[in-house]
Short mmCIF file of C-alpha atoms in Angstrom, two decimals:
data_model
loop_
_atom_site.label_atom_id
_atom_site.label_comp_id
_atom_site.label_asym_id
_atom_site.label_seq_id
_atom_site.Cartn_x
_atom_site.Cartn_y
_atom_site.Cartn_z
CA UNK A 26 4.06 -46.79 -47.51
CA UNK A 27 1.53 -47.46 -44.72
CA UNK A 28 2.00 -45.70 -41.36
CA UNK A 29 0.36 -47.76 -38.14
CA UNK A 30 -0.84 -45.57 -35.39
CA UNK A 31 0.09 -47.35 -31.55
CA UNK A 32 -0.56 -45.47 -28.66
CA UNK A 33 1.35 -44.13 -25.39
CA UNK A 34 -0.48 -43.43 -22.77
CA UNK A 35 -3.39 -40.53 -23.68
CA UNK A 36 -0.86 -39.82 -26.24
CA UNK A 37 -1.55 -41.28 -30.63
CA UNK A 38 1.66 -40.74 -32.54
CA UNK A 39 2.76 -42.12 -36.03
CA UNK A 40 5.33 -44.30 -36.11
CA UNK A 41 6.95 -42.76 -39.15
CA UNK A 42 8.75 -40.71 -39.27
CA UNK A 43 9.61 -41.07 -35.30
CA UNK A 44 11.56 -38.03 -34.78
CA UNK A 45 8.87 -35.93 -36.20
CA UNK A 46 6.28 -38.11 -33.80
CA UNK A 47 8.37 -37.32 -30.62
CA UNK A 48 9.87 -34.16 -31.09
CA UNK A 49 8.44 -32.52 -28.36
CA UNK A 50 8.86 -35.85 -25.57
CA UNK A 51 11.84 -35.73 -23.90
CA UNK A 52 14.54 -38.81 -24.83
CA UNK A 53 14.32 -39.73 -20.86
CA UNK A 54 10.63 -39.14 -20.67
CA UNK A 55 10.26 -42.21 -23.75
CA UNK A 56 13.12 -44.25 -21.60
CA UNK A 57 10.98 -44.12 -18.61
CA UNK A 58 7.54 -44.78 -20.07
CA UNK A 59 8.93 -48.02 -21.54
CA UNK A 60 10.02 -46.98 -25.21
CA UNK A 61 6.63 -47.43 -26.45
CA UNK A 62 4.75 -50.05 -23.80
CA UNK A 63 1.55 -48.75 -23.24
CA UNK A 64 2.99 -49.13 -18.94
CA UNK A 65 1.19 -45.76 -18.31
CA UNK A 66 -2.52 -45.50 -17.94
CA UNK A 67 -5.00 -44.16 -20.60
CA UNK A 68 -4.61 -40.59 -19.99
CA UNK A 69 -2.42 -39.90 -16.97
CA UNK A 70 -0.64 -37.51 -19.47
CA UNK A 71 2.21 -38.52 -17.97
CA UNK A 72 4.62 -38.54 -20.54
CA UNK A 73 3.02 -35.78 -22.68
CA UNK A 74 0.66 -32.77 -21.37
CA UNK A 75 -0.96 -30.60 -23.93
CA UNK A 76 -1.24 -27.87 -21.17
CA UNK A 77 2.55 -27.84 -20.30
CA UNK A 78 4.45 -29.63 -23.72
CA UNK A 79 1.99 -28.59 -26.24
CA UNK A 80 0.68 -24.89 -27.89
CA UNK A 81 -1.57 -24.70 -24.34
CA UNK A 82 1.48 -23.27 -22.92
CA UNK A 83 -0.21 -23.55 -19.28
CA UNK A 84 -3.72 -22.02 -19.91
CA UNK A 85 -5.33 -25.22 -18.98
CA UNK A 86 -7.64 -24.77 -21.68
CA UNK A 87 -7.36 -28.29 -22.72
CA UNK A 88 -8.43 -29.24 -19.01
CA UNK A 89 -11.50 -26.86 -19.28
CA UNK A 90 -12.55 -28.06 -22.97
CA UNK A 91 -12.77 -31.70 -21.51
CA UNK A 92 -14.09 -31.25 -17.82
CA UNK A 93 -17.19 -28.62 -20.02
CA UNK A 94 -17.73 -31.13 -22.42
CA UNK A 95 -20.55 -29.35 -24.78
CA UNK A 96 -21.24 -26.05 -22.62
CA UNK A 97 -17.69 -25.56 -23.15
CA UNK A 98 -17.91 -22.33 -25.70
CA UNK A 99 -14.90 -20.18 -27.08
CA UNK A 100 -15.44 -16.51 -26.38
CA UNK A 101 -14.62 -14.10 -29.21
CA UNK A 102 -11.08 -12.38 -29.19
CA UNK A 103 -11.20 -9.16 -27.79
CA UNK A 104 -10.49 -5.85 -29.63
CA UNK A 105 -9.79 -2.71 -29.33
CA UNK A 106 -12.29 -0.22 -30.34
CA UNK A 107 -12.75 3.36 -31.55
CA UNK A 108 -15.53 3.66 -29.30
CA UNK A 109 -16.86 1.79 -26.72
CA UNK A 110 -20.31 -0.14 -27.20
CA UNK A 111 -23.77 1.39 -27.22
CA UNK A 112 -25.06 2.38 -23.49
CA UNK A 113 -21.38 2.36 -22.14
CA UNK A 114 -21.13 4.94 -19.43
CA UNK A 115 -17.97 6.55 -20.35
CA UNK A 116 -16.31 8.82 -17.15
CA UNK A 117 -13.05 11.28 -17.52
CA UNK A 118 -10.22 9.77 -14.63
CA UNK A 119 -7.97 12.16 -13.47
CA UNK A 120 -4.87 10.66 -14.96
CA UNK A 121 -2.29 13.44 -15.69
CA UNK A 122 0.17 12.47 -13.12
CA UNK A 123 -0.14 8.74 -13.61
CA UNK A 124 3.01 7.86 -14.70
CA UNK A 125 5.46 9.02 -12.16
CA UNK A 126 4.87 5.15 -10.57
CA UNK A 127 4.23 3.84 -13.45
CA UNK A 128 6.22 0.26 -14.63
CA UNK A 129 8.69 2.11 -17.22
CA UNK A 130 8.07 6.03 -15.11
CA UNK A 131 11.00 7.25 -13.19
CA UNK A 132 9.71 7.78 -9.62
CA UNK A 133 10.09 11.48 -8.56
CA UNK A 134 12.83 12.00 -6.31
CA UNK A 135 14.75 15.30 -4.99
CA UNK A 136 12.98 18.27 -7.37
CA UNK A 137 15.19 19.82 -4.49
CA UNK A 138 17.44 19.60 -1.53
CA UNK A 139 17.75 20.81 1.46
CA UNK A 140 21.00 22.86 0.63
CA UNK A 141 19.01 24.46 -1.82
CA UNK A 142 15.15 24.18 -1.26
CA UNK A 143 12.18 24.99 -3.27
CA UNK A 144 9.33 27.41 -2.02
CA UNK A 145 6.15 26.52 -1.33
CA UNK A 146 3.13 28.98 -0.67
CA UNK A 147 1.16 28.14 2.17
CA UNK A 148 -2.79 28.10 0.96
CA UNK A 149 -4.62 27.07 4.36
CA UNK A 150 -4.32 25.25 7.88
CA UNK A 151 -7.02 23.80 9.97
CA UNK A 152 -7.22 22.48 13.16
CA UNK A 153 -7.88 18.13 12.85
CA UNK A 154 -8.85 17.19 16.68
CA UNK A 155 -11.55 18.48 19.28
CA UNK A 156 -10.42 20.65 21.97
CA UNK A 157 -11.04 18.27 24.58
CA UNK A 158 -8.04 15.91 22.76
CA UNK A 159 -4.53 16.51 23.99
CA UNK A 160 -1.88 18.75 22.20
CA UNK A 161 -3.04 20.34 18.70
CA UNK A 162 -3.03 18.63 15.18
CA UNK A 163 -2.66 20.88 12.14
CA UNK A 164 -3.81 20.38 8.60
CA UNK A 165 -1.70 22.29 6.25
CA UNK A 166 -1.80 22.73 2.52
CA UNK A 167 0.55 24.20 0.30
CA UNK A 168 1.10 25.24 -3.20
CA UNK A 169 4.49 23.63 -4.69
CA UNK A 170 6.54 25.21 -7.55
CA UNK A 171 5.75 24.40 -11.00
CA UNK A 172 7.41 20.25 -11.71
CA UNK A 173 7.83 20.11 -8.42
CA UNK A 174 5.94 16.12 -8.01
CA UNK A 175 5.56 13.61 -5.66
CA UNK A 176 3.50 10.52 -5.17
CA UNK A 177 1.85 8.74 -2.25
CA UNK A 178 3.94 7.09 0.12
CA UNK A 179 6.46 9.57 -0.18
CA UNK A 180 8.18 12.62 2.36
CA UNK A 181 8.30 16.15 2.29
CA UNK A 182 11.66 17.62 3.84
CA UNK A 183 10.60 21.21 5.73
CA UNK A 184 13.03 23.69 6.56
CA UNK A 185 12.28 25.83 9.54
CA UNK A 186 13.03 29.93 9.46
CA UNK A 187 15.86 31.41 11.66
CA UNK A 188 18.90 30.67 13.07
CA UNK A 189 19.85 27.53 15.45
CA UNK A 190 20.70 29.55 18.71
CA UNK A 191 22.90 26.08 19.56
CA UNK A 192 25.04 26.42 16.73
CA UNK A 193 24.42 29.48 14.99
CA UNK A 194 23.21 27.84 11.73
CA UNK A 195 20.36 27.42 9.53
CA UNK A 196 17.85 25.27 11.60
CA UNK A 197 18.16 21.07 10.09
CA UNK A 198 15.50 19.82 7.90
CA UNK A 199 12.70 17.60 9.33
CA UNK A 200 10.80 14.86 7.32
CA UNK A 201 7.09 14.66 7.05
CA UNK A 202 4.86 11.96 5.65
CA UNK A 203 2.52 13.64 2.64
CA UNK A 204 -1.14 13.07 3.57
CA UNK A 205 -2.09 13.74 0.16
CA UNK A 206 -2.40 11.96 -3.18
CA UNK A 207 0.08 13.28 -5.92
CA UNK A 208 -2.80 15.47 -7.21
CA UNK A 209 -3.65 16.89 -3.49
CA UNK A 210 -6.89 17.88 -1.57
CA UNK A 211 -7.20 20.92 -5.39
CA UNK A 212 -6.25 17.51 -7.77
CA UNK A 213 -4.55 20.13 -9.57
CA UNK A 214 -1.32 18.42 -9.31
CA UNK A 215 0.47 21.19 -7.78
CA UNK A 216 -0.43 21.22 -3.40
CA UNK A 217 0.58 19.21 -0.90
CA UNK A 218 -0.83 18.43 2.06
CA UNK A 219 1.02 17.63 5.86
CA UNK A 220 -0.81 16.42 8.95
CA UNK A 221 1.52 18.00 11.55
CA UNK A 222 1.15 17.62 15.23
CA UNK A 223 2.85 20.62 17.41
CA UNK A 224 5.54 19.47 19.46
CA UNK A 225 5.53 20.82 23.46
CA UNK A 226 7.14 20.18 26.20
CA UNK A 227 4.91 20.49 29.62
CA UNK A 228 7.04 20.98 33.40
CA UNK A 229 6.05 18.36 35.13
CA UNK A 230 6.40 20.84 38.28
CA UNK A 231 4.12 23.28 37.08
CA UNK A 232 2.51 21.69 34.25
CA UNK A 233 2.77 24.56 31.37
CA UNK A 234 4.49 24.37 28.52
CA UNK A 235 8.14 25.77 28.21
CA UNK A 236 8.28 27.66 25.28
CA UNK A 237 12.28 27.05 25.15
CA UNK A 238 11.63 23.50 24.18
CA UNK A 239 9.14 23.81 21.72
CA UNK A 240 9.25 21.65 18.41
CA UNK A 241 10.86 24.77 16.18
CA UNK A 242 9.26 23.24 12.81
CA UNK A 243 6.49 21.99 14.11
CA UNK A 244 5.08 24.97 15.36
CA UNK A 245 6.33 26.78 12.83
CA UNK A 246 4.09 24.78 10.72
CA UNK A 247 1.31 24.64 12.95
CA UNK A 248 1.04 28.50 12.71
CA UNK A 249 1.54 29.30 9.53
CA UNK A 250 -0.95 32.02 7.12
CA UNK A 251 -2.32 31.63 3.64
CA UNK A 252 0.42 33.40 1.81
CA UNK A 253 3.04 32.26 3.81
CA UNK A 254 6.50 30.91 2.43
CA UNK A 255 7.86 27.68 3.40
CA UNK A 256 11.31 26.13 2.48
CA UNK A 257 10.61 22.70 1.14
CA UNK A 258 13.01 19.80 -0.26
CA UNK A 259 12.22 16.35 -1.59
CA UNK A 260 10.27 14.45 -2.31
CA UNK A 261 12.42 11.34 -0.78
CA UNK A 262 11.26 7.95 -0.01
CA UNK A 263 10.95 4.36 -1.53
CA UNK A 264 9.71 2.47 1.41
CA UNK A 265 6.34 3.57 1.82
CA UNK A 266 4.49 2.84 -1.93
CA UNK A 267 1.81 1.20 -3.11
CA UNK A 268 1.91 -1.98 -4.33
CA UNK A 269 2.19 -2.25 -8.12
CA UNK A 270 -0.61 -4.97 -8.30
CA UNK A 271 -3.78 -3.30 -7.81
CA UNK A 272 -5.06 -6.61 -6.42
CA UNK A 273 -2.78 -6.61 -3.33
CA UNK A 274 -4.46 -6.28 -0.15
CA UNK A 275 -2.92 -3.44 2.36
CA UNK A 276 -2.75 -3.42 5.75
CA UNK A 277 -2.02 0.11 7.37
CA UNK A 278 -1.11 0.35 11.40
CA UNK A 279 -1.03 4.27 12.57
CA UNK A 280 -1.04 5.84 15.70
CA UNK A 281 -1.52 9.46 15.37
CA UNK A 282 -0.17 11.54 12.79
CA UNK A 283 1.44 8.33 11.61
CA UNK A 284 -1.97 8.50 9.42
CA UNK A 285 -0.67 10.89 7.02
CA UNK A 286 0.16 8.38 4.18
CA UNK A 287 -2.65 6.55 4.86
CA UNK A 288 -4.78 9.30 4.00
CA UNK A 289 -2.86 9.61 0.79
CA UNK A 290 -3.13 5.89 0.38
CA UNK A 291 -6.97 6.02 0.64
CA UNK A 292 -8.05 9.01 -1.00
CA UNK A 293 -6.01 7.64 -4.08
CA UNK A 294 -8.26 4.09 -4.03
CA UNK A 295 -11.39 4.87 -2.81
CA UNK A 296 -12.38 8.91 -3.47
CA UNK A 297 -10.41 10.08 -6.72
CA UNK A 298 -11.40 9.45 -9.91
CA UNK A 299 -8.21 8.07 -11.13
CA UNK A 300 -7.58 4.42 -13.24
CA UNK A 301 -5.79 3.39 -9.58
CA UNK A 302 -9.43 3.69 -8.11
CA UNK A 303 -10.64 1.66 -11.04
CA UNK A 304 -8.39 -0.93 -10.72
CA UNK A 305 -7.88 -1.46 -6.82
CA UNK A 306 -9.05 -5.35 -6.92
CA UNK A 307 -7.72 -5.61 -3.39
CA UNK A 308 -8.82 -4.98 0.05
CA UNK A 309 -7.74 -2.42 2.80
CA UNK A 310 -7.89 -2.60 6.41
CA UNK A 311 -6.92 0.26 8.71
CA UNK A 312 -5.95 0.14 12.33
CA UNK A 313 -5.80 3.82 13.86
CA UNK A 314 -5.15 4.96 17.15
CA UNK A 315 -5.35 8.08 19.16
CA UNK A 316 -6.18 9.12 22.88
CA UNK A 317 -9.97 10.08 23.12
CA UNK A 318 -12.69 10.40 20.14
CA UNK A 319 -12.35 14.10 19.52
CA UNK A 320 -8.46 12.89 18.25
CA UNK A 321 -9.41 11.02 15.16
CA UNK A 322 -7.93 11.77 12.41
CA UNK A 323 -10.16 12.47 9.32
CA UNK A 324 -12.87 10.05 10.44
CA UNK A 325 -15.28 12.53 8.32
CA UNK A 326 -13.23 11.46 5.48
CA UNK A 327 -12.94 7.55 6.14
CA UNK A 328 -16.71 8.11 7.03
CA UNK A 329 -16.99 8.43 2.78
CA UNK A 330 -15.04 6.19 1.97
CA UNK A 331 -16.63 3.55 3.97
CA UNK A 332 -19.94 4.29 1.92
CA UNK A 333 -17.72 4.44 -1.71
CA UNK A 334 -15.75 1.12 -1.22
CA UNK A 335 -17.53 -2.10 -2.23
CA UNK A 336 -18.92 -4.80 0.46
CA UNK A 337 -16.00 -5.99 2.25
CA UNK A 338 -13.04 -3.19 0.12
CA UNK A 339 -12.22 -1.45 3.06
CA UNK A 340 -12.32 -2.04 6.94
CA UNK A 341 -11.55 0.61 9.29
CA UNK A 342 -10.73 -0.61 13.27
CA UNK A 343 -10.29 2.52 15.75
CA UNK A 344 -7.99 2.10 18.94
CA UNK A 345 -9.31 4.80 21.05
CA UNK A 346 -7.05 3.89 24.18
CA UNK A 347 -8.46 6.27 26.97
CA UNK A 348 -11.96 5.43 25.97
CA UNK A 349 -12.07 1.48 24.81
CA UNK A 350 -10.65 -1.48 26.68
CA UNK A 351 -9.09 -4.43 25.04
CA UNK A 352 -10.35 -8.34 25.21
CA UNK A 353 -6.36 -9.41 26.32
CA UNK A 354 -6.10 -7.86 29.80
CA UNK A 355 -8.91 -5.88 30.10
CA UNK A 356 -6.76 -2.77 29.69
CA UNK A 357 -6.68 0.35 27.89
CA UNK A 358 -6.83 -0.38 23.61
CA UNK A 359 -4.08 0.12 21.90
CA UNK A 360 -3.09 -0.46 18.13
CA UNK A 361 -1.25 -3.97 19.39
CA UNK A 362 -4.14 -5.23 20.62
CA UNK A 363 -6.31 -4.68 17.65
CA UNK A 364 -4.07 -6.94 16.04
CA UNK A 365 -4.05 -9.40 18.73
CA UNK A 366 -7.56 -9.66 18.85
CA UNK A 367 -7.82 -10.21 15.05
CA UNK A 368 -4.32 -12.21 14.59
CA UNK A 369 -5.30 -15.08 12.45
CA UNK A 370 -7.27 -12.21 9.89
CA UNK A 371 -3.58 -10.49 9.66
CA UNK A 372 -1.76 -13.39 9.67
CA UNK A 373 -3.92 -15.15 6.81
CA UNK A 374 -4.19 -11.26 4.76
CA UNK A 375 -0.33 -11.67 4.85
CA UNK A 376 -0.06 -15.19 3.49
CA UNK A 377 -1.60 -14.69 0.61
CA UNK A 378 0.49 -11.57 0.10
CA UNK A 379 -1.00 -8.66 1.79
CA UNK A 380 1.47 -5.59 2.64
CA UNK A 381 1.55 -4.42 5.70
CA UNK A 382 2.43 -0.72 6.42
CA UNK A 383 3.22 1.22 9.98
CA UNK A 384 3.20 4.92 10.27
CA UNK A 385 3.63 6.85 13.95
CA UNK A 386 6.00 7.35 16.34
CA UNK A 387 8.80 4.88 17.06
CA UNK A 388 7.55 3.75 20.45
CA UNK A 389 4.58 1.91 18.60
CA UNK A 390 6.59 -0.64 17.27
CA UNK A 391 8.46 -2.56 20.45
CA UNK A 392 4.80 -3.75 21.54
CA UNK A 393 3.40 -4.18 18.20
CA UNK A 394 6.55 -6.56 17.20
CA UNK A 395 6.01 -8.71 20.67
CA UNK A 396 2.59 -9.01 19.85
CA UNK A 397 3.30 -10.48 16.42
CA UNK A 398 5.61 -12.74 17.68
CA UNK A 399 3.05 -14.27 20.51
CA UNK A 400 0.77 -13.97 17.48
CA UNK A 401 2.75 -16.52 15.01
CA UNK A 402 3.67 -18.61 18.05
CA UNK A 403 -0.07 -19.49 18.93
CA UNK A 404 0.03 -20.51 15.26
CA UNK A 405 2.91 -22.50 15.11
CA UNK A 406 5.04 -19.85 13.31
CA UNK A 407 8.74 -19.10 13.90
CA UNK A 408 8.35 -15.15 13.80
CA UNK A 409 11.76 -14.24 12.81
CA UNK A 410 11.35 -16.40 9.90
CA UNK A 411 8.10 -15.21 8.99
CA UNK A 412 9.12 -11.38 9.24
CA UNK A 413 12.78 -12.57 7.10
CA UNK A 414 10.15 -13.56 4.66
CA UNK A 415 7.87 -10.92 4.53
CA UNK A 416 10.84 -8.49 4.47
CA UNK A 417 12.20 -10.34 0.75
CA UNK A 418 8.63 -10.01 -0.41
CA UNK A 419 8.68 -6.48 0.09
CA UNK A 420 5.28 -7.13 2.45
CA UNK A 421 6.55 -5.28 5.39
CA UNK A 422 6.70 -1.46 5.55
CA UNK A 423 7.70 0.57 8.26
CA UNK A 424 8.27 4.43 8.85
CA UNK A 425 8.35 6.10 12.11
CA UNK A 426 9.92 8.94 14.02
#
């Protein structure tokens, strides 16, 4: 029996036995291309593609053999080794507490609660900001009990000493963004680190402070000894993570102490040696802002990682309001205007799927939302819709206080 060869499209088939030739076309794919008229073009691979129909299963490779021609070569498969090739430089990553985040880890979450809170051991505190910036920002590390985990992003629950004069109870808990990576500033796995600001009230007759109104935890915190005790529950907190693709961009908007996850966030990609260094394929840009120089936050710190991250990794912008003006109004510069003077950076970051994280007090966010919004409307872009969007991609962060 002879078989004839005719041909559809880019496509040869034999014409015996037809099922067998067209098992993999579609019955309305044959219809439409004429039953077997050559209608279509010589390879508009209209009725068949290799890449989609065939064993190319999308790779394109079929594409990229053809458009290479002869330089097109086949790399060999790769393979896992017992030890990696001659003049490899081989480095031990700190990777004992990787998979509490990991895809198939269970993220840690209450080791304790506040009805019944761990104890931590404080190990040091150090003053963050220059005595010519306003109020007084506190540095605190602790040790935690042993399993007692947590990674960045997360909170920190503190329970305050003494009795509630108010009520006559045990003071409330209050929250507190970590500012450390889940092996803190030791990377033994076991400390934790807060950036706490102490909260005073000042008469605005006489301008002192009135002790009665102090922040109770607060100062607590922000006068605590090595070898001090500290009631502690958590961690808690999903909203503030990492991206699992290490090739996401961030975007991180603090004012304040609102840069205590940031800190984690940073120290974790571009100062640890951890496989989450390693693998950060993205970029980071942080917007900070505080009062006068003398407030910034770990600039020493950012300072380093500025000189570890790669050309173009990691951009740092500093909104130093009492000391820098902004290009809108000629004002003082705040963290809104940052953005407004580098809108179509964000905007573009965040269409091709940057996350976006805010961190500070709740009064940041009224003026950083209105600028977002004039933002997307000198771009033609319906704000609400954009932020409804960004908010089902799980681009848009926020935590504040």
């Amino acid at each position: 029996m002879t078989m004839r060869l005719f041909y559809i499209g880019a496509v040869a088939a034999a014409s015996l036995p037809s099922a067998l030739a067209f098992s993999a076309i579609a019955p309305d794919k044959i219809k439409k291309a004429g039953a077997g008229v050559p209608i279509h073009s010589s390879g508009d691979l209209s009725l068949f593609d290799p890449n989609e129909n065939g064993l190319r299963q999308g790779t394109n490779d079929l594409k990229e053999r053809i458009t290479s021609g002869k330089s097109y070569t086949i790399l060999p498969p790769q393979t896992i080794v017992d030890a990696p090739p001659a003049g490899t430089i081989v480095e031990e990553a700190q990777h004992f507490l990787e998979h509490l985040d990991s895809f198939d880890g269970e993220l840690p979450l209450n080791f304790a609660k506040p009805p019944a809170p761990a104890t931590a051991t404080v190990l040091g505190r150090a003053k963050l900001i220059a005595d010519d910036a306003p109020g007084d920002i506190e540095h605190v590390i602790m040790k935690l009990p042993e399993g007692f985990h947590y990674v960045e992003g997360q909170s920190l629950s503190v329970i305050p000493p003494g009795i509630d004069a108010k009520n006559g109870r045990k003071h409330k808990p209050r929250l507190y963004s970590i500012a450390s990576t889940r092996y803190g500033d030791l990377l033994d796995g076991n400390t934790i680190s807060l950036c706490v600001r102490r909260a005073e009230y000042y008469d605005p007759v006489t301008g002192l402070v009135d002790p009665a109104k102090k922040g109770v935890c607060s100062n607590f915190l922000c006068d605590v000894q090595p070898g001090d005790e500290v009631s502690v529950a958590g961690p808690v907190g999903k909203t503030m993570l990492l991206p699992k693709d290490p090739t996401t961009d961030i975007i991180m908007i603090a004012t304040g102490t609102g840069i205590a996850p940031f800190r984690g966030f940073m120290h974790r990609l571009f100062m640890e040696n951890t496989l989450a260094k390693h693998m950060f394929g993205g970029s980071a840009w942080l917007v900070l802002g505080v009062p006068v120089s003398g407030g910034l936050l770990y600039k020493e710190e950012f300072d380093c990682m500025m000189r570890n991250a790669s050309p173009g990794q990691l951009k740092i912008d500093y909104a130093i309001s009492r000391e820098m003006t902004n290009t809108i109004d000629g004002g003082k510069l705040y963290v809104q205007h940052v953005i407004a003077q580098n809108g179509k950076e964000l905007f573009d970051r965040l269409d091709n799927g940057a996350n976006v994280y805010f961190c500070g007090l709740k009064g940041m966010m009224p003026p950083i939302l209105e600028t977002l919004e004039m933002v997307a409307e000198s771009q033609g872009v319906v704000w609400s819709e954009k932020l409804s969007a960004l908010k089902k991609n799980n681009q848009w962060h926020v935590e504040v206080y």
